[in-house]
């Protein structure tokens, strides 16, 4: 590849039609990590992508944090563009993002998701969408990317907190654009819903523990209230609230397992 940019993307039960747009930015090196699958899936992906890419996979779901960190370790180019499966971005926007990444103390540069009339080409921010961003690989490896104690969702909040507490800054370009088709990248099933809610609660508890804002009462409340509510909602056939409390209970148990390992 002539480009000094690698593109990394993590897939999990993703409809492969959604990654066809990658053919429009194929002049960059592409690294894919797919979770809970097997080697045969690579052949299916090749039907949708008409260029070479590096494919990695795990037979179980190891979590977004570990998958992203794994890919970052495999990068050999100077820069990296991270995208989620439901993001679309073109080469002209990638070029603009790259032009900003070497600003002093800049760690991440991201695109805008809607066009605006601002005369400023970019702005610094303490809020950031990690669905699409570019960074200097060496700099991020030194800083560290996702904390692998988090599985889903809260890894972004943790990373944002760490950047805002450091000397580094984040930039959003007003001239680079991306389309984000939110909540359309994975299957929509009861199992996936429970998994998402469970890991959201788990991440919330881990974040509170890490930044010393978590009270013991909150954990105990989940342990005794969630099962009680589950019984009530089961009796009254309220499936939505039953699944919510089941997910929160499982997330709390996962947090206790994490806590035991830490102690």
XYZ file of N, CA and C in Angstrom:
789
model
N 0.841 -1.201 0.000
C 0.000 0.000 0.000
C 0.877 1.253 0.000
N 0.504 2.207 -0.771
C 1.256 3.449 -0.817
C 0.902 4.374 0.344
N -0.269 4.199 0.928
C -0.719 5.042 2.026
C 0.027 4.708 3.304
N 0.254 5.710 4.159
C 0.850 5.447 5.473
C -0.223 5.442 6.561
N -1.451 5.100 6.140
C -2.571 4.984 7.060
C -3.119 3.555 7.037
N -3.328 2.998 8.218
C -4.033 1.722 8.335
C -5.444 1.989 8.835
N -6.381 1.192 8.385
C -7.752 1.279 8.865
C -8.043 0.036 9.682
N -8.579 0.219 10.893
C -8.928 -0.937 11.723
C -10.423 -0.926 12.011
N -11.002 -2.128 12.026
C -12.432 -2.272 12.272
C -12.688 -3.590 12.989
N -13.548 -3.564 13.992
C -13.911 -4.764 14.750
C -15.346 -5.139 14.407
N -15.562 -6.399 14.081
C -16.884 -6.897 13.721
C -17.394 -7.876 14.770
N -18.696 -7.818 15.016
C -19.342 -8.798 15.894
C -20.776 -8.992 15.416
N -21.042 -10.151 14.851
C -22.365 -10.447 14.296
C -22.831 -9.325 13.357
N -21.914 -8.859 12.547
C -22.190 -7.724 11.660
C -22.724 -8.198 10.315
N -23.748 -7.531 9.838
C -24.243 -7.771 8.485
C -23.169 -7.282 7.516
N -22.586 -8.181 6.745
C -21.431 -7.847 5.913
C -21.740 -6.853 4.800
N -22.997 -6.674 4.487
C -23.357 -5.669 3.478
C -22.937 -4.274 3.931
N -22.832 -4.084 5.245
C -22.525 -2.764 5.798
C -21.069 -2.366 5.589
N -20.197 -3.328 5.273
C -18.782 -2.977 5.104
C -18.392 -2.812 3.635
N -19.349 -2.904 2.727
C -19.046 -2.759 1.297
C -18.471 -1.391 0.966
N -18.824 -0.374 1.753
C -18.319 0.978 1.478
C -16.803 1.056 1.615
N -16.188 0.108 2.309
C -14.731 0.098 2.482
C -14.014 -0.019 1.138
N -14.712 -0.506 0.129
C -14.116 -0.585 -1.207
C -13.769 0.799 -1.762
N -14.438 1.837 -1.252
C -14.191 3.203 -1.725
C -12.944 3.820 -1.088
N -12.425 3.189 -0.044
C -11.203 3.699 0.615
C -10.146 2.593 0.675
N -10.089 1.808 -0.376
C -9.237 0.628 -0.390
C -7.760 0.921 -0.629
N -7.390 2.195 -0.809
C -5.976 2.504 -1.004
C -5.214 2.561 0.320
N -5.885 2.199 1.403
C -5.242 2.112 2.713
C -5.196 0.648 3.164
N -4.261 0.346 4.042
C -4.153 -1.002 4.591
C -5.318 -1.249 5.555
N -6.024 -2.354 5.378
C -7.185 -2.655 6.213
C -6.922 -3.869 7.094
N -7.207 -3.712 8.403
C -7.096 -4.807 9.363
C -8.468 -5.025 9.994
N -8.952 -6.263 9.928
C -10.262 -6.607 10.471
C -10.105 -7.611 11.600
N -10.801 -7.377 12.701
C -10.885 -8.372 13.772
C -12.355 -8.715 13.956
N -12.681 -10.006 13.859
C -14.063 -10.425 14.023
C -14.195 -11.339 15.234
N -15.235 -11.083 16.013
C -15.428 -11.820 17.260
C -16.473 -12.918 17.123
N -16.281 -13.964 17.906
C -17.201 -15.092 17.972
C -17.492 -15.668 16.594
N -16.424 -16.088 15.927
C -16.570 -16.640 14.582
C -15.456 -17.649 14.325
N -15.243 -18.020 13.076
C -14.163 -18.947 12.733
C -13.531 -18.509 11.417
N -12.491 -19.190 11.034
C -11.687 -18.811 9.868
C -12.491 -18.768 8.575
N -13.519 -19.575 8.470
C -14.300 -19.633 7.226
C -15.006 -18.317 6.916
N -15.207 -17.500 7.926
C -15.903 -16.225 7.737
C -15.102 -15.288 6.827
N -13.794 -15.450 6.807
C -12.947 -14.599 5.972
C -13.339 -14.721 4.503
N -13.689 -15.911 4.072
C -14.094 -16.112 2.679
C -15.363 -15.332 2.354
N -16.270 -15.261 3.300
C -17.508 -14.505 3.089
C -17.217 -13.008 2.952
N -16.290 -12.523 3.778
C -15.922 -11.103 3.723
C -15.293 -10.766 2.377
N -14.510 -11.677 1.832
C -13.849 -11.447 0.547
C -14.851 -11.250 -0.585
N -16.053 -11.748 -0.423
C -17.094 -11.566 -1.438
C -17.577 -10.119 -1.484
N -17.385 -9.402 -0.366
C -17.857 -8.016 -0.276
C -16.738 -6.994 -0.473
N -15.484 -7.398 -0.241
C -14.358 -6.483 -0.385
C -13.489 -6.933 -1.551
N -13.257 -6.050 -2.511
C -12.504 -6.428 -3.708
C -11.036 -6.015 -3.626
N -10.467 -6.096 -2.437
C -9.049 -5.794 -2.248
C -8.520 -6.618 -1.076
N -7.227 -6.655 -0.935
C -6.605 -7.450 0.120
C -6.748 -6.776 1.482
N -6.888 -7.588 2.499
C -6.968 -7.088 3.871
C -6.410 -8.158 4.806
N -6.062 -7.755 6.009
C -5.589 -8.705 7.015
C -6.754 -9.053 7.933
N -6.925 -10.333 8.160
C -8.086 -10.802 8.923
C -7.639 -11.548 10.180
N -8.217 -11.140 11.302
C -7.969 -11.795 12.588
C -9.324 -12.113 13.209
N -9.371 -13.136 14.036
C -10.658 -13.501 14.623
C -10.460 -14.192 15.973
N -11.539 -14.276 16.727
C -11.546 -15.052 17.967
C -12.823 -15.886 17.973
N -12.743 -17.068 18.536
C -13.906 -17.956 18.553
C -14.911 -17.554 19.626
N -14.504 -16.683 20.532
C -15.431 -16.159 21.536
C -15.396 -14.625 21.498
N -16.334 -14.006 22.154
C -16.390 -12.550 22.204
C -15.437 -12.058 23.298
N -14.311 -11.486 22.911
C -13.310 -11.049 23.889
C -13.520 -9.594 24.313
N -14.515 -8.934 23.727
C -14.798 -7.545 24.073
C -14.123 -6.577 23.108
N -14.751 -5.430 22.936
C -14.248 -4.434 21.992
C -12.860 -3.928 22.383
N -12.628 -3.712 23.668
C -11.346 -3.159 24.124
C -10.170 -4.044 23.728
N -10.273 -5.326 24.029
C -9.190 -6.250 23.705
C -9.006 -6.387 22.198
N -10.108 -6.411 21.468
C -10.035 -6.557 20.012
C -9.357 -5.351 19.373
N -9.730 -4.139 19.790
C -9.121 -2.920 19.251
C -7.640 -2.855 19.605
N -7.316 -3.142 20.857
C -5.918 -3.092 21.283
C -5.071 -4.111 20.524
N -5.666 -5.258 20.236
C -4.969 -6.288 19.464
C -4.615 -5.769 18.072
N -5.589 -5.120 17.425
C -5.345 -4.588 16.081
C -4.297 -3.488 16.089
N -4.348 -2.614 17.084
C -3.386 -1.513 17.163
C -1.952 -2.049 17.253
N -1.778 -3.150 17.952
C -0.449 -3.763 18.067
C 0.041 -4.308 16.723
N -0.868 -4.597 15.809
C -0.520 -5.164 14.508
C -0.215 -4.105 13.444
N -0.480 -2.843 13.755
C -0.305 -1.770 12.766
C 1.167 -1.482 12.509
N 1.527 -1.320 11.251
C 2.907 -1.017 10.874
C 3.035 0.353 10.201
N 1.923 1.037 10.026
C 1.949 2.377 9.410
C 2.057 3.450 10.495
N 2.334 4.670 10.066
C 2.492 5.783 11.015
C 1.160 6.210 11.618
N 0.101 6.157 10.802
C -1.205 6.627 11.260
C -2.244 5.505 11.201
N -3.295 5.684 11.987
C -4.373 4.696 11.996
C -5.721 5.404 11.991
N -6.620 4.911 11.151
C -8.001 5.364 11.147
C -8.846 4.250 11.744
N -9.510 4.541 12.839
C -10.403 3.577 13.483
C -11.840 3.892 13.055
N -12.546 2.881 12.588
C -13.954 3.061 12.232
C -14.764 1.899 12.791
N -16.016 2.189 13.123
C -16.945 1.138 13.502
C -17.705 0.698 12.258
N -18.330 -0.488 12.280
C -18.997 -1.014 11.078
C -20.104 -0.130 10.527
N -20.702 0.704 11.383
C -21.807 1.540 10.905
C -21.366 2.957 10.541
N -20.070 3.135 10.313
C -19.507 4.431 9.899
C -19.183 4.403 8.404
N -19.457 5.511 7.730
C -19.044 5.681 6.339
C -18.253 6.982 6.221
N -17.079 6.904 5.603
C -16.229 8.077 5.418
C -15.479 7.917 4.093
N -15.173 9.019 3.411
C -14.492 8.921 2.124
C -13.038 9.382 2.227
N -12.295 9.200 1.144
C -10.855 9.500 1.141
C -10.548 10.979 1.354
N -11.383 11.852 0.842
C -11.123 13.282 1.015
C -11.213 13.681 2.482
N -12.154 13.102 3.211
C -12.280 13.392 4.642
C -11.131 12.776 5.433
N -10.710 11.588 5.022
C -9.566 10.950 5.686
C -8.317 11.814 5.531
N -8.135 12.368 4.353
C -6.986 13.241 4.090
C -7.015 14.478 4.982
N -8.186 15.051 5.179
C -8.314 16.235 6.043
C -8.002 15.872 7.499
N -8.497 14.742 7.956
C -8.226 14.297 9.328
C -6.722 14.106 9.549
N -6.079 13.500 8.577
C -4.638 13.260 8.677
C -3.857 14.569 8.761
N -4.322 15.604 8.083
C -3.612 16.896 8.070
C -3.626 17.577 9.431
N -4.514 17.124 10.330
C -4.645 17.758 11.646
C -3.998 16.967 12.774
N -3.652 15.730 12.503
C -3.243 14.839 13.588
C -1.902 15.207 14.218
N -1.089 15.998 13.522
C 0.220 16.376 14.068
C 0.217 17.724 14.787
N -0.982 18.259 15.058
C -1.065 19.477 15.859
C -0.492 19.204 17.252
N 0.070 20.230 17.877
C 0.738 20.064 19.171
C -0.188 19.413 20.199
N 0.319 18.346 20.817
C -0.389 17.613 21.875
C -1.728 17.015 21.426
N -1.932 16.901 20.133
C -3.167 16.299 19.631
C -3.052 14.768 19.671
N -4.013 14.133 20.272
C -4.000 12.670 20.344
C -4.973 12.046 19.350
N -6.173 12.618 19.258
C -7.188 12.082 18.357
C -7.815 13.193 17.519
N -8.149 12.860 16.269
C -8.877 13.777 15.396
C -10.091 13.029 14.842
N -11.248 13.648 14.927
C -12.462 13.026 14.426
C -13.198 13.917 13.452
N -14.122 13.341 12.680
C -14.899 14.111 11.693
C -16.162 14.712 12.305
N -16.824 15.557 11.556
C -18.154 16.042 11.911
C -19.170 15.062 11.320
N -20.347 15.018 11.935
C -21.381 14.111 11.446
C -22.535 14.860 10.788
N -22.405 16.166 10.746
C -23.349 16.981 9.975
C -22.625 18.238 9.511
N -22.967 18.704 8.348
C -22.300 19.875 7.782
C -22.734 21.136 8.525
N -21.781 22.028 8.738
C -22.093 23.284 9.417
C -21.456 24.447 8.657
N -21.834 25.656 9.048
C -21.378 26.854 8.347
C -20.216 27.544 9.057
N -19.596 26.849 9.977
C -18.481 27.443 10.717
C -17.317 27.775 9.793
N -16.708 28.927 10.007
C -15.551 29.337 9.212
C -14.268 28.679 9.726
N -14.329 28.156 10.953
C -13.161 27.496 11.523
C -13.027 26.091 10.930
N -11.841 25.718 10.458
C -11.681 24.386 9.862
C -11.746 23.256 10.892
N -11.468 23.586 12.151
C -11.499 22.560 13.205
C -11.639 23.254 14.559
N -11.908 22.440 15.595
C -11.957 22.985 16.956
C -11.512 21.922 17.956
N -10.987 22.382 19.088
C -10.601 21.479 20.167
C -11.832 21.181 21.027
N -11.888 19.990 21.599
C -13.060 19.596 22.365
C -12.690 18.674 23.527
N -13.515 18.690 24.565
C -13.340 17.732 25.658
C -14.404 16.632 25.585
N -15.202 16.664 24.504
C -16.156 15.601 24.209
C -15.775 15.009 22.860
N -15.973 13.717 22.700
C -15.460 13.105 21.473
C -16.226 11.832 21.153
N -16.476 11.607 19.870
C -17.122 10.385 19.390
C -16.033 9.440 18.879
N -15.823 8.336 19.594
C -14.750 7.402 19.248
C -15.170 6.390 18.177
N -16.282 6.634 17.504
C -16.724 5.736 16.435
C -15.857 5.854 15.188
N -15.248 7.031 15.024
C -14.387 7.275 13.866
C -13.332 8.292 14.257
N -12.070 7.931 14.126
C -10.989 8.845 14.515
C -9.686 8.412 13.878
N -8.754 9.354 13.818
C -7.413 9.058 13.307
C -6.400 9.448 14.365
N -5.283 8.716 14.416
C -4.257 9.023 15.417
C -2.885 8.569 14.944
N -1.866 9.149 15.596
C -0.480 8.738 15.396
C -0.276 7.470 16.223
N 0.064 6.382 15.580
C 0.128 5.069 16.234
C 1.137 5.043 17.374
N 2.310 5.569 17.163
C 3.358 5.542 18.180
C 2.914 6.309 19.430
N 2.278 7.448 19.212
C 1.834 8.289 20.327
C 0.753 7.584 21.156
N -0.189 6.939 20.464
C -1.284 6.260 21.159
C -0.805 5.001 21.872
N 0.152 4.294 21.291
C 0.708 3.122 21.969
C 1.379 3.523 23.282
N 2.002 4.680 23.279
C 2.649 5.180 24.493
C 1.614 5.605 25.525
N 0.531 6.226 25.063
C -0.525 6.692 25.971
C -1.376 5.522 26.456
N -1.587 4.554 25.599
C -2.476 3.386 25.748
C -3.884 3.750 25.322
N -4.511 2.816 24.631
C -5.849 3.074 24.097
C -6.891 2.588 25.098
N -7.680 1.593 24.766
C -8.747 1.159 25.659
C -8.227 0.396 26.879
N -8.883 0.600 28.012
C -8.640 -0.176 29.224
C -9.398 -1.490 29.063
N -8.694 -2.595 29.104
C -9.304 -3.891 28.815
C -10.167 -4.431 29.947
N -10.263 -3.701 31.051
C -11.213 -4.077 32.102
C -12.648 -3.829 31.650
N -12.819 -2.988 30.623
C -14.147 -2.680 30.095
C -14.422 -3.535 28.865
N -15.672 -3.992 28.725
C -16.053 -4.825 27.586
C -16.718 -4.006 26.485
N -17.732 -3.230 26.848
C -18.471 -2.412 25.893
C -18.822 -1.067 26.530
N -19.059 -0.071 25.694
C -19.612 1.222 26.092
C -18.699 2.072 26.975
N -18.424 1.645 28.182
C -17.717 2.477 29.140
C -16.245 2.633 28.828
N -15.713 1.845 27.895
C -14.319 2.031 27.498
C -14.123 3.397 26.858
N -15.148 3.884 26.144
C -15.081 5.223 25.540
C -15.072 6.307 26.614
N -15.923 6.162 27.609
C -16.007 7.150 28.689
C -14.710 7.183 29.486
N -14.146 6.001 29.730
C -12.874 5.926 30.445
C -11.754 6.579 29.647
N -11.690 6.278 28.353
C -10.653 6.863 27.499
C -10.796 8.376 27.445
N -12.018 8.851 27.324
C -12.277 10.293 27.305
C -11.805 10.946 28.603
N -12.085 10.297 29.722
C -11.662 10.819 31.029
C -10.147 10.902 31.116
N -9.465 9.858 30.653
C -8.000 9.838 30.730
C -7.368 10.909 29.853
N -7.933 11.111 28.655
C -7.395 12.147 27.761
C -7.601 13.527 28.375
N -8.800 13.778 28.896
C -9.102 15.087 29.485
C -8.285 15.365 30.743
N -7.798 14.315 31.375
C -6.963 14.479 32.566
C -5.468 14.520 32.233
N -5.151 14.501 30.936
C -3.754 14.494 30.497
C -3.420 15.802 29.779
N -2.212 15.867 29.260
C -1.781 17.048 28.490
C -2.333 17.027 27.069
N -2.872 15.875 26.665
C -3.289 15.701 25.275
C -4.645 16.333 24.989
N -4.880 16.591 23.701
C -6.110 17.234 23.262
C -6.760 16.449 22.131
N -8.041 16.726 21.915
C -8.798 16.083 20.846
C -9.371 17.152 19.919
N -9.380 16.840 18.635
C -9.825 17.807 17.623
C -10.968 17.222 16.795
N -11.930 18.056 16.494
C -12.998 17.691 15.548
C -12.888 18.602 14.338
N -12.853 18.003 13.158
C -12.760 18.773 11.925
C -14.141 19.210 11.448
N -14.237 20.460 11.022
C -15.475 20.960 10.415
C -15.510 20.730 8.906
N -14.416 20.181 8.379
C -14.309 19.992 6.934
C -14.309 18.511 6.533
N -14.155 17.643 7.510
C -14.194 16.197 7.247
C -15.524 15.650 7.768
N -16.165 14.799 6.987
C -17.500 14.328 7.359
C -17.591 12.803 7.327
N -18.433 12.280 8.218
C -18.712 10.843 8.252
C -20.202 10.650 8.494
N -20.709 9.528 8.039
C -22.107 9.155 8.285
C -22.115 8.039 9.311
N -22.930 8.205 10.341
C -23.002 7.195 11.396
C -24.427 6.652 11.475
N -24.619 5.448 10.976
C -25.925 4.784 11.054
C -25.988 4.016 12.367
N -26.310 4.713 13.436
C -26.232 4.152 14.787
C -27.156 2.970 14.991
N -26.634 2.040 15.829
C -27.391 0.858 16.276
C -27.839 -0.030 15.127
N -27.040 -0.096 14.068
C -27.399 -0.951 12.944
C -26.285 -1.929 12.586
N -25.292 -2.084 13.452
C -24.127 -2.873 13.080
C -24.191 -4.329 13.523
N -25.113 -4.676 14.448
C -25.176 -6.042 14.934
C -26.592 -6.593 14.887
N -26.726 -7.895 15.101
C -28.029 -8.533 15.129
C -28.869 -7.967 16.275
N -30.174 -7.987 16.084
C -31.086 -7.492 17.106
C -31.850 -8.682 17.677
N -31.354 -9.275 18.778
C -31.985 -10.438 19.389
C -31.991 -10.262 20.898
N -32.740 -11.120 21.593
C -32.808 -11.039 23.050
C -31.432 -11.258 23.666
N -30.695 -12.197 23.113
C -29.356 -12.500 23.650
C -28.443 -11.283 23.530
N -28.477 -10.623 22.366
C -27.647 -9.443 22.147
C -28.074 -8.312 23.076
N -29.385 -8.132 23.249
C -29.889 -7.085 24.134
C -29.416 -7.307 25.571
N -29.522 -8.549 26.046
C -29.079 -8.877 27.403
C -27.581 -8.652 27.540
N -26.830 -9.072 26.521
C -25.378 -8.899 26.539
C -25.003 -7.424 26.631
N -25.688 -6.584 25.851
C -25.403 -5.150 25.848
C -25.717 -4.516 27.198
N -26.905 -4.816 27.734
C -27.316 -4.236 29.007
C -26.446 -4.730 30.158
N -26.082 -6.013 30.116
C -25.237 -6.588 31.149
C -23.875 -5.894 31.186
N -23.283 -5.727 30.011
C -21.963 -5.116 29.942
C -21.997 -3.613 30.199
N -23.141 -2.985 29.905
C -23.284 -1.567 30.243
C -23.254 -1.387 31.758
N -24.014 -2.219 32.477
C -24.027 -2.133 33.944
C -22.671 -2.502 34.519
N -22.056 -3.556 33.969
C -20.715 -3.955 34.419
C -19.722 -2.815 34.233
N -19.736 -2.183 33.070
C -18.822 -1.075 32.796
C -19.054 0.104 33.722
N -20.314 0.386 34.003
C -20.656 1.483 34.913
C -20.045 1.241 36.298
N -20.137 -0.002 36.774
C -19.598 -0.344 38.093
C -18.068 -0.321 38.103
N -17.454 -0.821 37.041
C -15.987 -0.805 36.948
C -15.480 0.637 36.895
N -16.165 1.480 36.141
C -15.775 2.898 36.041
C -15.862 3.567 37.415
N -16.943 3.304 38.133
C -17.090 3.866 39.472
C -16.002 3.386 40.418
N -15.666 2.104 40.286
C -14.586 1.534 41.117
C -13.239 2.162 40.773
N -12.968 2.314 39.481
C -11.684 2.839 39.031
C -11.475 4.281 39.473
N -12.543 5.085 39.420
C -12.413 6.508 39.755
C -12.943 6.835 41.156
N -13.142 5.748 41.957
C -13.494 5.895 43.386
C -14.788 6.684 43.617
N -15.780 6.428 42.789
C -17.087 7.071 42.961
C -18.182 6.042 43.243
N -17.800 4.773 43.361
C -18.767 3.692 43.540
C -19.008 3.413 45.023
N -20.268 3.364 45.412
C -20.612 3.041 46.802
C -20.978 1.557 46.918
N -20.675 0.967 48.061
C -21.002 -0.438 48.301
C -22.512 -0.653 48.296
N -23.243 0.356 48.749
C -24.703 0.255 48.817
C -25.298 0.030 47.435
N -24.737 0.710 46.423
C -25.248 0.565 45.060
C -25.100 -0.870 44.568
N -23.961 -1.490 44.854
C -23.726 -2.876 44.429
C -24.681 -3.817 45.150
N -24.816 -3.638 46.467
C -25.707 -4.488 47.253
C -27.160 -4.329 46.822
N -27.534 -3.099 46.471
C -28.899 -2.846 46.020
C -29.215 -3.641 44.763
N -28.259 -3.693 43.830
C -28.464 -4.480 42.601
C -28.599 -5.967 42.925
N -27.837 -6.432 43.902
C -27.819 -7.859 44.221
C -29.122 -8.347 44.841
N -29.782 -7.508 45.638
C -31.024 -7.982 46.253
C -32.284 -7.444 45.585
N -32.214 -6.264 44.958
C -33.404 -5.698 44.325
C -33.689 -6.307 42.952
N -32.627 -6.540 42.166
C -32.836 -7.075 40.810
C -33.542 -8.438 40.818
N -33.101 -9.418 41.647
C -33.825 -10.700 41.682
C -35.274 -10.539 42.144
N -35.506 -9.647 43.128
C -36.865 -9.411 43.614
C -37.747 -8.845 42.504
N -37.217 -7.876 41.771
C -37.966 -7.279 40.668
C -38.200 -8.286 39.553
N -37.216 -9.156 39.325
C -37.362 -10.178 38.293
C -38.559 -11.077 38.583
N -38.733 -11.453 39.842
C -39.859 -12.300 40.239
C -41.181 -11.573 39.986
N -41.229 -10.298 40.387
C -42.449 -9.508 40.224
C -42.803 -9.347 38.744
N -41.802 -8.988 37.927
C -42.066 -8.757 36.504
C -42.352 -10.049 35.752
N -41.814 -11.150 36.254
C -42.117 -12.454 35.657
C -43.586 -12.815 35.907
N -44.034 -12.568 37.138
C -45.428 -12.858 37.503
C -46.396 -12.025 36.670
N -46.048 -10.736 36.488
C -46.933 -9.833 35.759
C -46.612 -9.766 34.255
N -45.788 -10.694 33.795
C -45.493 -10.865 32.372
C -44.945 -9.593 31.699
N -44.132 -8.868 32.457
C -43.486 -7.679 31.890
C -42.094 -8.081 31.416
N -42.032 -8.540 30.173
C -40.786 -9.105 29.643
C -39.656 -8.085 29.585
N -39.972 -6.857 29.178
C -38.959 -5.816 29.010
C -38.238 -5.528 30.316
N -39.012 -5.307 31.394
C -38.405 -4.986 32.690
C -37.763 -6.206 33.329
N -38.292 -7.386 33.026
C -37.665 -8.618 33.520
C -36.262 -8.766 32.943
N -36.137 -8.569 31.616
C -34.837 -8.692 30.955
C -33.865 -7.614 31.415
N -34.378 -6.411 31.674
C -33.540 -5.320 32.152
C -32.920 -5.669 33.499
N -33.738 -6.146 34.428
C -33.228 -6.483 35.758
C -32.342 -7.725 35.734
N -32.668 -8.671 34.858
C -31.798 -9.841 34.682
C -30.422 -9.405 34.192
N -30.397 -8.497 33.224
C -29.133 -8.008 32.659
C -28.318 -7.262 33.704
N -28.976 -6.415 34.489
C -28.275 -5.651 35.530
C -27.736 -6.572 36.620
N -28.490 -7.604 36.935
C -28.043 -8.572 37.940
C -26.801 -9.324 37.438
N -26.851 -9.765 36.186
C -25.704 -10.467 35.602
C -24.486 -9.550 35.499
N -24.725 -8.280 35.172
C -23.636 -7.306 35.098
C -22.991 -7.089 36.451
N -23.802 -7.093 37.510
C -23.277 -6.928 38.866
C -22.461 -8.147 39.283
N -22.933 -9.343 38.932
C -22.170 -10.563 39.230
C -20.831 -10.566 38.496
N -20.844 -10.087 37.258
C -19.602 -9.993 36.486
C -18.637 -9.012 37.149
N -19.175 -7.925 37.679
C -18.346 -6.943 38.380
C -17.734 -7.556 39.648
N -18.515 -8.346 40.395
C -17.995 -8.984 41.605
C -16.853 -9.950 41.274
N -16.992 -10.644 40.156
C -15.920 -11.540 39.688
C -14.669 -10.739 39.374
N -14.847 -9.579 38.710
C -13.743 -8.669 38.406
C -13.090 -8.169 39.700
N -13.920 -7.826 40.694
C -13.439 -7.301 41.968
C -12.613 -8.334 42.720
N -13.082 -9.574 42.704
C -12.367 -10.670 43.401
C -10.972 -10.859 42.793
N -10.894 -10.766 41.455
C -9.594 -10.915 40.792
C -8.656 -9.769 41.171
N -9.208 -8.548 41.277
C -8.399 -7.385 41.632
C -7.870 -7.504 43.061
N -8.716 -7.995 43.958
C -8.307 -8.121 45.372
C -7.315 -9.249 45.549
